Amino acid sequence: MRKKAAQKVAVPPRAKSTLDPKIIHSLDKGLEVLELVAADGEEVGLTELTRTLRWDKSTVFRLLTTLIRRGYVEQDPATKRYRLGFRILHLERRLFQSLDLPRVSREVLMRLANATGEAAHLATLHKNQVIIIAQRESPERMAVNAHVGSIEPLHCTALGKAILMQLSGQALEDAAGSITFTAYTPKTITFPEALIKNIHRARSCGYAIDDEEFTPQVRCIAAPALIPGSRRLYGIGISGPSSRMVLGRLPALAEQVLRAAEEFTRLFEPSPQG
């Protein structure tokens, strides 16, 4: 994990019109303060915020006090520095309850299925297992199509490994230690140490492979799929018969999976402000 630089980089405030009568400027300023508090995930002081925003210190202080009252910002009683409050987590839960991920990801999965000729899937972690939440069937007659709602194990599926790739250190060891290592095929990983080694190898290339580990004669490729700001873990991948997904094709197919994972993440990045 890269070490963060000790000195914060000052980001100039967003350009915005002060003449637009449709804008509530005090609310706009409050949201700008909130975004700056959240900018790098660390606590920030009043002086730093004032310097970056180039506003009067009393204005910034009043906005922070209002955000604290609503629970969106907290102040450390010892250091007097500010951080995000737990009210943000409540909004995050509401947001992801309202997101229609099958609809949002439909075009990404369709392009992935068409580009590779294999079934494309989006999955997330659910009670120490993988659950398929969106899918696009293969255009080929012979295909491997997992259905929405299907539950799969973490230790021997590409989607499960792609989710585990997002854990590190003790979190990965804890997850591996809690898995029931059922052997589905002769190739299934059956020990935590072997799984952790497999995950480290997957991280080095950016994607995970299920080489007939869950289902005989079926290969899968998956990569981590991220939603910025979310703590929920996702994976996006493809599945197909090993007779078509031969070992020599895997790197090229993996490039398509990685491209789809990046495209999925971009769907949730904020639009540039004009």
PDB file of C-alpha atoms in Angstrom:
ATOM      1  CA  MET A   1       0.000   0.000   0.000  1.00  0.00           C
ATOM      2  CA  ARG A   2       1.430   3.391  -0.956  1.00  0.00           C
ATOM      3  CA  LYS A   3       2.149   5.768   1.904  1.00  0.00           C
ATOM      4  CA  LYS A   4       0.263   9.029   1.679  1.00  0.00           C
ATOM      5  CA  ALA A   5       2.236  12.189   1.375  1.00  0.00           C
ATOM      6  CA  ALA A   6       2.392  14.076   4.630  1.00  0.00           C
ATOM      7  CA  GLN A   7       1.595  17.452   3.041  1.00  0.00           C
ATOM      8  CA  LYS A   8      -1.856  18.020   1.656  1.00  0.00           C
ATOM      9  CA  VAL A   9      -2.244  19.478  -1.809  1.00  0.00           C
ATOM     10  CA  ALA A  10      -4.445  22.536  -1.798  1.00  0.00           C
ATOM     11  CA  VAL A  11      -7.275  22.246  -4.284  1.00  0.00           C
ATOM     12  CA  PRO A  12      -8.743  25.551  -5.482  1.00  0.00           C
ATOM     13  CA  PRO A  13     -12.479  25.924  -4.954  1.00  0.00           C
ATOM     14  CA  ARG A  14     -14.758  25.055  -7.835  1.00  0.00           C
ATOM     15  CA  ALA A  15     -15.654  27.745 -10.262  1.00  0.00           C
ATOM     16  CA  LYS A  16     -19.302  28.654  -9.816  1.00  0.00           C
ATOM     17  CA  SER A  17     -21.554  31.489 -10.754  1.00  0.00           C
ATOM     18  CA  THR A  18     -22.448  33.884  -7.918  1.00  0.00           C
ATOM     19  CA  LEU A  19     -25.182  35.425 -10.059  1.00  0.00           C
ATOM     20  CA  ASP A  20     -27.384  32.394 -10.674  1.00  0.00           C
ATOM     21  CA  PRO A  21     -30.623  33.055  -8.762  1.00  0.00           C
ATOM     22  CA  LYS A  22     -31.506  29.342  -8.835  1.00  0.00           C
ATOM     23  CA  ILE A  23     -28.562  28.493  -6.559  1.00  0.00           C
ATOM     24  CA  ILE A  24     -28.788  28.616  -2.756  1.00  0.00           C
ATOM     25  CA  HIS A  25     -25.241  29.802  -2.238  1.00  0.00           C
ATOM     26  CA  SER A  26     -25.024  29.035   1.471  1.00  0.00           C
ATOM     27  CA  LEU A  27     -25.993  25.417   0.758  1.00  0.00           C
ATOM     28  CA  ASP A  28     -23.541  25.301  -2.141  1.00  0.00           C
ATOM     29  CA  LYS A  29     -20.771  26.531   0.155  1.00  0.00           C
ATOM     30  CA  GLY A  30     -21.679  23.985   2.826  1.00  0.00           C
ATOM     31  CA  LEU A  31     -21.470  21.153   0.322  1.00  0.00           C
ATOM     32  CA  GLU A  32     -18.103  22.432  -0.879  1.00  0.00           C
ATOM     33  CA  VAL A  33     -16.812  22.318   2.710  1.00  0.00           C
ATOM     34  CA  LEU A  34     -18.157  18.767   3.085  1.00  0.00           C
ATOM     35  CA  GLU A  35     -16.456  17.659  -0.135  1.00  0.00           C
ATOM     36  CA  LEU A  36     -13.162  19.138   1.036  1.00  0.00           C
ATOM     37  CA  VAL A  37     -13.386  17.396   4.417  1.00  0.00           C
ATOM     38  CA  ALA A  38     -13.924  14.130   2.510  1.00  0.00           C
ATOM     39  CA  ALA A  39     -11.219  14.834  -0.100  1.00  0.00           C
ATOM     40  CA  ASP A  40      -8.370  12.656   1.186  1.00  0.00           C
ATOM     41  CA  GLY A  41      -9.924  10.576   3.971  1.00  0.00           C
ATOM     42  CA  GLU A  42      -7.912  12.237   6.751  1.00  0.00           C
ATOM     43  CA  GLU A  43      -8.778  14.779   9.423  1.00  0.00           C
ATOM     44  CA  VAL A  44      -8.398  18.388   8.363  1.00  0.00           C
ATOM     45  CA  GLY A  45      -8.072  21.599  10.371  1.00  0.00           C
ATOM     46  CA  LEU A  46     -10.022  24.838  10.173  1.00  0.00           C
ATOM     47  CA  THR A  47      -6.946  26.792   9.043  1.00  0.00           C
ATOM     48  CA  GLU A  48      -6.290  24.342   6.194  1.00  0.00           C
ATOM     49  CA  LEU A  49      -9.894  24.537   5.020  1.00  0.00           C
ATOM     50  CA  THR A  50      -9.915  28.330   5.170  1.00  0.00           C
ATOM     51  CA  ARG A  51      -6.643  28.567   3.233  1.00  0.00           C
ATOM     52  CA  THR A  52      -7.851  26.201   0.520  1.00  0.00           C
ATOM     53  CA  LEU A  53     -11.301  27.741   0.153  1.00  0.00           C
ATOM     54  CA  ARG A  54     -10.024  31.333   0.500  1.00  0.00           C
ATOM     55  CA  TRP A  55     -13.040  32.256   2.567  1.00  0.00           C
ATOM     56  CA  ASP A  56     -13.400  34.090   5.849  1.00  0.00           C
ATOM     57  CA  LYS A  57     -12.572  31.790   8.772  1.00  0.00           C
ATOM     58  CA  SER A  58     -15.808  32.611  10.601  1.00  0.00           C
ATOM     59  CA  THR A  59     -17.836  31.571   7.528  1.00  0.00           C
ATOM     60  CA  VAL A  60     -16.062  28.220   7.295  1.00  0.00           C
ATOM     61  CA  PHE A  61     -16.479  27.686  11.040  1.00  0.00           C
ATOM     62  CA  ARG A  62     -20.251  28.335  10.882  1.00  0.00           C
ATOM     63  CA  LEU A  63     -20.635  25.951   7.959  1.00  0.00           C
ATOM     64  CA  LEU A  64     -18.678  23.250   9.821  1.00  0.00           C
ATOM     65  CA  THR A  65     -20.797  23.791  12.933  1.00  0.00           C
ATOM     66  CA  THR A  66     -23.952  23.310  10.867  1.00  0.00           C
ATOM     67  CA  LEU A  67     -22.580  20.119   9.292  1.00  0.00           C
ATOM     68  CA  ILE A  68     -21.633  18.824  12.747  1.00  0.00           C
ATOM     69  CA  ARG A  69     -25.152  19.539  14.009  1.00  0.00           C
ATOM     70  CA  ARG A  70     -26.579  17.456  11.149  1.00  0.00           C
ATOM     71  CA  GLY A  71     -24.085  14.613  11.740  1.00  0.00           C
ATOM     72  CA  TYR A  72     -22.246  14.898   8.411  1.00  0.00           C
ATOM     73  CA  VAL A  73     -19.004  16.118  10.003  1.00  0.00           C
ATOM     74  CA  GLU A  74     -17.378  15.339  13.353  1.00  0.00           C
ATOM     75  CA  GLN A  75     -14.722  17.240  15.300  1.00  0.00           C
ATOM     76  CA  ASP A  76     -12.079  15.362  17.241  1.00  0.00           C
ATOM     77  CA  PRO A  77     -12.319  16.674  20.829  1.00  0.00           C
ATOM     78  CA  ALA A  78      -8.563  16.337  21.359  1.00  0.00           C
ATOM     79  CA  THR A  79      -7.113  17.662  18.082  1.00  0.00           C
ATOM     80  CA  LYS A  80     -10.043  19.940  17.133  1.00  0.00           C
ATOM     81  CA  ARG A  81      -9.686  18.665  13.563  1.00  0.00           C
ATOM     82  CA  TYR A  82     -12.596  17.641  11.352  1.00  0.00           C
ATOM     83  CA  ARG A  83     -13.575  14.367   9.656  1.00  0.00           C
ATOM     84  CA  LEU A  84     -16.667  12.871   8.021  1.00  0.00           C
ATOM     85  CA  GLY A  85     -19.510  11.941  10.366  1.00  0.00           C
ATOM     86  CA  PHE A  86     -21.482   8.728  10.540  1.00  0.00           C
ATOM     87  CA  ARG A  87     -24.526  10.341   8.940  1.00  0.00           C
ATOM     88  CA  ILE A  88     -22.673   9.862   5.643  1.00  0.00           C
ATOM     89  CA  LEU A  89     -22.909   6.081   6.121  1.00  0.00           C
ATOM     90  CA  HIS A  90     -26.691   6.347   6.443  1.00  0.00           C
ATOM     91  CA  LEU A  91     -26.865   8.199   3.135  1.00  0.00           C
ATOM     92  CA  GLU A  92     -24.552   5.661   1.523  1.00  0.00           C
ATOM     93  CA  ARG A  93     -26.800   2.771   2.591  1.00  0.00           C
ATOM     94  CA  ARG A  94     -29.836   4.595   1.205  1.00  0.00           C
ATOM     95  CA  LEU A  95     -28.014   5.319  -2.039  1.00  0.00           C
ATOM     96  CA  PHE A  96     -27.055   1.724  -2.706  1.00  0.00           C
ATOM     97  CA  GLN A  97     -30.528   0.501  -1.752  1.00  0.00           C
ATOM     98  CA  SER A  98     -31.899   2.755  -4.481  1.00  0.00           C
ATOM     99  CA  LEU A  99     -29.303   1.941  -7.143  1.00  0.00           C
ATOM    100  CA  ASP A 100     -30.588  -0.324  -9.887  1.00  0.00           C
ATOM    101  CA  LEU A 101     -27.258  -1.990 -10.645  1.00  0.00           C
ATOM    102  CA  PRO A 102     -28.671  -4.451 -13.207  1.00  0.00           C
ATOM    103  CA  ARG A 103     -29.969  -1.504 -15.218  1.00  0.00           C
ATOM    104  CA  VAL A 104     -26.885   0.667 -14.679  1.00  0.00           C
ATOM    105  CA  SER A 105     -24.463  -2.104 -15.665  1.00  0.00           C
ATOM    106  CA  ARG A 106     -26.511  -3.489 -18.576  1.00  0.00           C
ATOM    107  CA  GLU A 107     -24.568  -1.744 -21.366  1.00  0.00           C
ATOM    108  CA  VAL A 108     -21.199  -2.617 -19.820  1.00  0.00           C
ATOM    109  CA  LEU A 109     -22.089  -6.299 -19.561  1.00  0.00           C
ATOM    110  CA  MET A 110     -23.574  -6.348 -23.054  1.00  0.00           C
ATOM    111  CA  ARG A 111     -20.382  -4.920 -24.580  1.00  0.00           C
ATOM    112  CA  LEU A 112     -18.263  -7.386 -22.591  1.00  0.00           C
ATOM    113  CA  ALA A 113     -20.353 -10.373 -23.730  1.00  0.00           C
ATOM    114  CA  ASN A 114     -20.272  -9.251 -27.350  1.00  0.00           C
ATOM    115  CA  ALA A 115     -16.521  -8.546 -27.299  1.00  0.00           C
ATOM    116  CA  THR A 116     -15.590 -11.913 -25.777  1.00  0.00           C
ATOM    117  CA  GLY A 117     -18.413 -14.158 -26.980  1.00  0.00           C
ATOM    118  CA  GLU A 118     -18.886 -15.339 -23.374  1.00  0.00           C
ATOM    119  CA  ALA A 119     -21.477 -14.779 -20.660  1.00  0.00           C
ATOM    120  CA  ALA A 120     -20.760 -11.654 -18.587  1.00  0.00           C
ATOM    121  CA  HIS A 121     -21.624 -11.275 -14.907  1.00  0.00           C
ATOM    122  CA  LEU A 122     -21.593  -8.698 -12.113  1.00  0.00           C
ATOM    123  CA  ALA A 123     -21.430 -10.039  -8.560  1.00  0.00           C
ATOM    124  CA  THR A 124     -21.034  -8.826  -5.007  1.00  0.00           C
ATOM    125  CA  LEU A 125     -20.151 -10.260  -1.617  1.00  0.00           C
ATOM    126  CA  HIS A 126     -23.086 -11.642   0.360  1.00  0.00           C
ATOM    127  CA  LYS A 127     -22.620 -13.498   3.656  1.00  0.00           C
ATOM    128  CA  ASN A 128     -19.160 -14.798   2.762  1.00  0.00           C
ATOM    129  CA  GLN A 129     -20.330 -15.951  -0.660  1.00  0.00           C
ATOM    130  CA  VAL A 130     -20.705 -14.516  -4.145  1.00  0.00           C
ATOM    131  CA  ILE A 131     -24.132 -13.522  -5.428  1.00  0.00           C
ATOM    132  CA  ILE A 132     -24.751 -12.724  -9.106  1.00  0.00           C
ATOM    133  CA  ILE A 133     -26.665  -9.434  -9.320  1.00  0.00           C
ATOM    134  CA  ALA A 134     -26.572  -8.803 -13.083  1.00  0.00           C
ATOM    135  CA  GLN A 135     -25.701 -10.845 -16.163  1.00  0.00           C
ATOM    136  CA  ARG A 136     -25.644 -10.876 -19.933  1.00  0.00           C
ATOM    137  CA  GLU A 137     -25.898 -14.188 -21.740  1.00  0.00           C
ATOM    138  CA  SER A 138     -23.320 -15.336 -24.247  1.00  0.00           C
ATOM    139  CA  PRO A 139     -24.195 -14.820 -27.923  1.00  0.00           C
ATOM    140  CA  GLU A 140     -22.837 -18.325 -28.615  1.00  0.00           C
ATOM    141  CA  ARG A 141     -25.052 -21.416 -28.718  1.00  0.00           C
ATOM    142  CA  MET A 142     -22.794 -23.286 -26.296  1.00  0.00           C
ATOM    143  CA  ALA A 143     -22.493 -21.066 -23.242  1.00  0.00           C
ATOM    144  CA  VAL A 144     -22.102 -20.934 -19.462  1.00  0.00           C
ATOM    145  CA  ASN A 145     -24.817 -18.618 -18.144  1.00  0.00           C
ATOM    146  CA  ALA A 146     -25.106 -18.076 -14.384  1.00  0.00           C
ATOM    147  CA  HIS A 147     -28.457 -16.554 -13.486  1.00  0.00           C
ATOM    148  CA  VAL A 148     -29.163 -13.493 -11.355  1.00  0.00           C
ATOM    149  CA  GLY A 149     -29.460 -14.574  -7.726  1.00  0.00           C
ATOM    150  CA  SER A 150     -27.094 -17.521  -8.139  1.00  0.00           C
ATOM    151  CA  ILE A 151     -24.849 -18.102  -5.119  1.00  0.00           C
ATOM    152  CA  GLU A 152     -21.247 -19.204  -5.676  1.00  0.00           C
ATOM    153  CA  PRO A 153     -18.292 -19.853  -3.341  1.00  0.00           C
ATOM    154  CA  LEU A 154     -15.439 -17.389  -2.896  1.00  0.00           C
ATOM    155  CA  HIS A 155     -12.489 -19.770  -3.015  1.00  0.00           C
ATOM    156  CA  CYS A 156     -12.932 -21.400  -6.421  1.00  0.00           C
ATOM    157  CA  THR A 157     -14.683 -18.849  -8.646  1.00  0.00           C
ATOM    158  CA  ALA A 158     -13.080 -15.992 -10.542  1.00  0.00           C
ATOM    159  CA  LEU A 159     -15.707 -13.569  -9.236  1.00  0.00           C
ATOM    160  CA  GLY A 160     -15.054 -14.679  -5.666  1.00  0.00           C
ATOM    161  CA  LYS A 161     -11.320 -14.249  -6.084  1.00  0.00           C
ATOM    162  CA  ALA A 162     -11.822 -10.810  -7.683  1.00  0.00           C
ATOM    163  CA  ILE A 163     -13.714  -9.785  -4.562  1.00  0.00           C
ATOM    164  CA  LEU A 164     -11.010 -11.218  -2.292  1.00  0.00           C
ATOM    165  CA  MET A 165      -8.396  -9.274  -4.283  1.00  0.00           C
ATOM    166  CA  GLN A 166      -9.839  -6.125  -2.723  1.00  0.00           C
ATOM    167  CA  LEU A 167      -8.948  -7.299   0.790  1.00  0.00           C
ATOM    168  CA  SER A 168      -5.447  -7.029   2.166  1.00  0.00           C
ATOM    169  CA  GLY A 169      -3.459  -8.058   5.206  1.00  0.00           C
ATOM    170  CA  GLN A 170      -5.486  -9.349   8.114  1.00  0.00           C
ATOM    171  CA  ALA A 171      -8.807  -8.856   6.315  1.00  0.00           C
ATOM    172  CA  LEU A 172      -7.775 -11.308   3.600  1.00  0.00           C
ATOM    173  CA  GLU A 173      -6.456 -13.816   6.129  1.00  0.00           C
ATOM    174  CA  ASP A 174      -9.681 -13.581   8.153  1.00  0.00           C
ATOM    175  CA  ALA A 175     -11.804 -14.101   5.040  1.00  0.00           C
ATOM    176  CA  ALA A 176      -9.728 -17.095   3.934  1.00  0.00           C
ATOM    177  CA  GLY A 177      -9.900 -18.566   7.428  1.00  0.00           C
ATOM    178  CA  SER A 178     -13.700 -18.382   7.494  1.00  0.00           C
ATOM    179  CA  ILE A 179     -14.259 -20.222   4.190  1.00  0.00           C
ATOM    180  CA  THR A 180     -15.477 -23.799   4.041  1.00  0.00           C
ATOM    181  CA  PHE A 181     -13.135 -25.231   1.405  1.00  0.00           C
ATOM    182  CA  THR A 182     -15.453 -27.607  -0.396  1.00  0.00           C
ATOM    183  CA  ALA A 183     -13.695 -29.445  -3.238  1.00  0.00           C
ATOM    184  CA  TYR A 184     -15.948 -29.173  -6.290  1.00  0.00           C
ATOM    185  CA  THR A 185     -13.403 -30.524  -8.798  1.00  0.00           C
ATOM    186  CA  PRO A 186      -9.895 -32.008  -8.604  1.00  0.00           C
ATOM    187  CA  LYS A 187      -8.558 -28.479  -9.276  1.00  0.00           C
ATOM    188  CA  THR A 188     -10.378 -26.755  -6.404  1.00  0.00           C
ATOM    189  CA  ILE A 189      -8.198 -24.888  -3.900  1.00  0.00           C
ATOM    190  CA  THR A 190      -8.736 -26.543  -0.521  1.00  0.00           C
ATOM    191  CA  PHE A 191      -6.415 -24.674   1.884  1.00  0.00           C
ATOM    192  CA  PRO A 192      -6.376 -21.022   3.080  1.00  0.00           C
ATOM    193  CA  GLU A 193      -2.642 -20.653   2.414  1.00  0.00           C
ATOM    194  CA  ALA A 194      -3.048 -21.775  -1.202  1.00  0.00           C
ATOM    195  CA  LEU A 195      -5.956 -19.373  -1.694  1.00  0.00           C
ATOM    196  CA  ILE A 196      -4.023 -16.414  -0.301  1.00  0.00           C
ATOM    197  CA  LYS A 197      -1.093 -17.240  -2.584  1.00  0.00           C
ATOM    198  CA  ASN A 198      -3.504 -17.435  -5.527  1.00  0.00           C
ATOM    199  CA  ILE A 199      -4.961 -14.018  -4.623  1.00  0.00           C
ATOM    200  CA  HIS A 200      -1.504 -12.437  -4.452  1.00  0.00           C
ATOM    201  CA  ARG A 201      -0.735 -13.847  -7.895  1.00  0.00           C
ATOM    202  CA  ALA A 202      -4.044 -12.482  -9.227  1.00  0.00           C
ATOM    203  CA  ARG A 203      -3.240  -9.029  -7.874  1.00  0.00           C
ATOM    204  CA  SER A 204       0.029  -8.983  -9.791  1.00  0.00           C
ATOM    205  CA  CYS A 205      -1.835  -9.164 -13.108  1.00  0.00           C
ATOM    206  CA  GLY A 206      -5.050  -7.416 -12.054  1.00  0.00           C
ATOM    207  CA  TYR A 207      -7.491 -10.272 -12.653  1.00  0.00           C
ATOM    208  CA  ALA A 208      -8.461 -13.688 -11.277  1.00  0.00           C
ATOM    209  CA  ILE A 209      -8.993 -17.002 -13.051  1.00  0.00           C
ATOM    210  CA  ASP A 210     -11.150 -20.025 -12.261  1.00  0.00           C
ATOM    211  CA  ASP A 211      -9.438 -22.818 -14.202  1.00  0.00           C
ATOM    212  CA  GLU A 212     -12.102 -25.542 -13.971  1.00  0.00           C
ATOM    213  CA  GLU A 213     -12.058 -25.174 -10.173  1.00  0.00           C
ATOM    214  CA  PHE A 214     -15.805 -24.832  -9.601  1.00  0.00           C
ATOM    215  CA  THR A 215     -17.280 -26.608 -12.612  1.00  0.00           C
ATOM    216  CA  PRO A 216     -15.495 -29.135 -14.853  1.00  0.00           C
ATOM    217  CA  GLN A 217     -14.746 -27.890 -18.367  1.00  0.00           C
ATOM    218  CA  VAL A 218     -15.586 -24.291 -17.464  1.00  0.00           C
ATOM    219  CA  ARG A 219     -13.139 -21.384 -17.196  1.00  0.00           C
ATOM    220  CA  CYS A 220     -13.836 -17.916 -15.864  1.00  0.00           C
ATOM    221  CA  ILE A 221     -12.001 -14.580 -15.663  1.00  0.00           C
ATOM    222  CA  ALA A 222     -12.954 -11.719 -13.339  1.00  0.00           C
ATOM    223  CA  ALA A 223     -11.615  -8.411 -12.088  1.00  0.00           C
ATOM    224  CA  PRO A 224     -12.493  -6.140  -9.164  1.00  0.00           C
ATOM    225  CA  ALA A 225     -15.311  -3.734 -10.038  1.00  0.00           C
ATOM    226  CA  LEU A 226     -15.311  -0.628  -7.868  1.00  0.00           C
ATOM    227  CA  ILE A 227     -17.914   1.956  -6.955  1.00  0.00           C
ATOM    228  CA  PRO A 228     -15.995   4.985  -5.664  1.00  0.00           C
ATOM    229  CA  GLY A 229     -16.838   5.718  -2.044  1.00  0.00           C
ATOM    230  CA  SER A 230     -18.627   2.414  -1.459  1.00  0.00           C
ATOM    231  CA  ARG A 231     -17.439  -0.178   1.028  1.00  0.00           C
ATOM    232  CA  ARG A 232     -19.285  -2.935  -0.823  1.00  0.00           C
ATOM    233  CA  LEU A 233     -17.111  -5.240  -2.923  1.00  0.00           C
ATOM    234  CA  TYR A 234     -17.954  -6.144  -6.519  1.00  0.00           C
ATOM    235  CA  GLY A 235     -16.480  -8.262  -9.279  1.00  0.00           C
ATOM    236  CA  ILE A 236     -17.154  -8.357 -13.011  1.00  0.00           C
ATOM    237  CA  GLY A 237     -16.224 -11.283 -15.223  1.00  0.00           C
ATOM    238  CA  ILE A 238     -16.935 -13.805 -17.943  1.00  0.00           C
ATOM    239  CA  SER A 239     -17.548 -17.566 -17.998  1.00  0.00           C
ATOM    240  CA  GLY A 240     -17.303 -20.028 -20.859  1.00  0.00           C
ATOM    241  CA  PRO A 241     -16.487 -23.571 -21.868  1.00  0.00           C
ATOM    242  CA  SER A 242     -12.781 -24.357 -21.519  1.00  0.00           C
ATOM    243  CA  SER A 243     -12.800 -25.739 -25.052  1.00  0.00           C
ATOM    244  CA  ARG A 244     -13.362 -22.163 -26.265  1.00  0.00           C
ATOM    245  CA  MET A 245     -11.647 -20.263 -23.440  1.00  0.00           C
ATOM    246  CA  VAL A 246      -8.344 -22.018 -24.090  1.00  0.00           C
ATOM    247  CA  LEU A 247      -5.334 -20.969 -22.048  1.00  0.00           C
ATOM    248  CA  GLY A 248      -3.787 -19.082 -24.949  1.00  0.00           C
ATOM    249  CA  ARG A 249      -6.832 -16.785 -25.195  1.00  0.00           C
ATOM    250  CA  LEU A 250      -6.980 -15.861 -21.512  1.00  0.00           C
ATOM    251  CA  PRO A 251      -4.698 -12.784 -21.605  1.00  0.00           C
ATOM    252  CA  ALA A 252      -6.665 -11.209 -24.466  1.00  0.00           C
ATOM    253  CA  LEU A 253      -9.985 -12.029 -22.796  1.00  0.00           C
ATOM    254  CA  ALA A 254      -8.662 -10.631 -19.521  1.00  0.00           C
ATOM    255  CA  GLU A 255      -7.969  -7.302 -21.243  1.00  0.00           C
ATOM    256  CA  GLN A 256     -11.648  -7.081 -22.172  1.00  0.00           C
ATOM    257  CA  VAL A 257     -12.683  -7.894 -18.583  1.00  0.00           C
ATOM    258  CA  LEU A 258     -10.352  -5.246 -17.167  1.00  0.00           C
ATOM    259  CA  ARG A 259     -11.706  -2.705 -19.644  1.00  0.00           C
ATOM    260  CA  ALA A 260     -15.272  -3.529 -18.577  1.00  0.00           C
ATOM    261  CA  ALA A 261     -14.359  -3.186 -14.886  1.00  0.00           C
ATOM    262  CA  GLU A 262     -12.884   0.260 -15.557  1.00  0.00           C
ATOM    263  CA  GLU A 263     -15.957   1.254 -17.553  1.00  0.00           C
ATOM    264  CA  PHE A 264     -18.197   0.108 -14.689  1.00  0.00           C
ATOM    265  CA  THR A 265     -16.257   2.264 -12.210  1.00  0.00           C
ATOM    266  CA  ARG A 266     -16.504   5.324 -14.472  1.00  0.00           C
ATOM    267  CA  LEU A 267     -20.299   5.067 -14.341  1.00  0.00           C
ATOM    268  CA  PHE A 268     -20.165   6.216 -10.716  1.00  0.00           C
ATOM    269  CA  GLU A 269     -17.539   8.932 -10.959  1.00  0.00           C
ATOM    270  CA  PRO A 270     -18.881  12.466 -10.504  1.00  0.00           C
ATOM    271  CA  SER A 271     -19.378  14.474 -13.656  1.00  0.00           C
ATOM    272  CA  PRO A 272     -16.916  17.344 -14.223  1.00  0.00           C
ATOM    273  CA  GLN A 273     -18.257  20.627 -12.939  1.00  0.00           C
ATOM    274  CA  GLY A 274     -18.517  23.414 -15.401  1.00  0.00           C
TER     275      GLY A 274
END
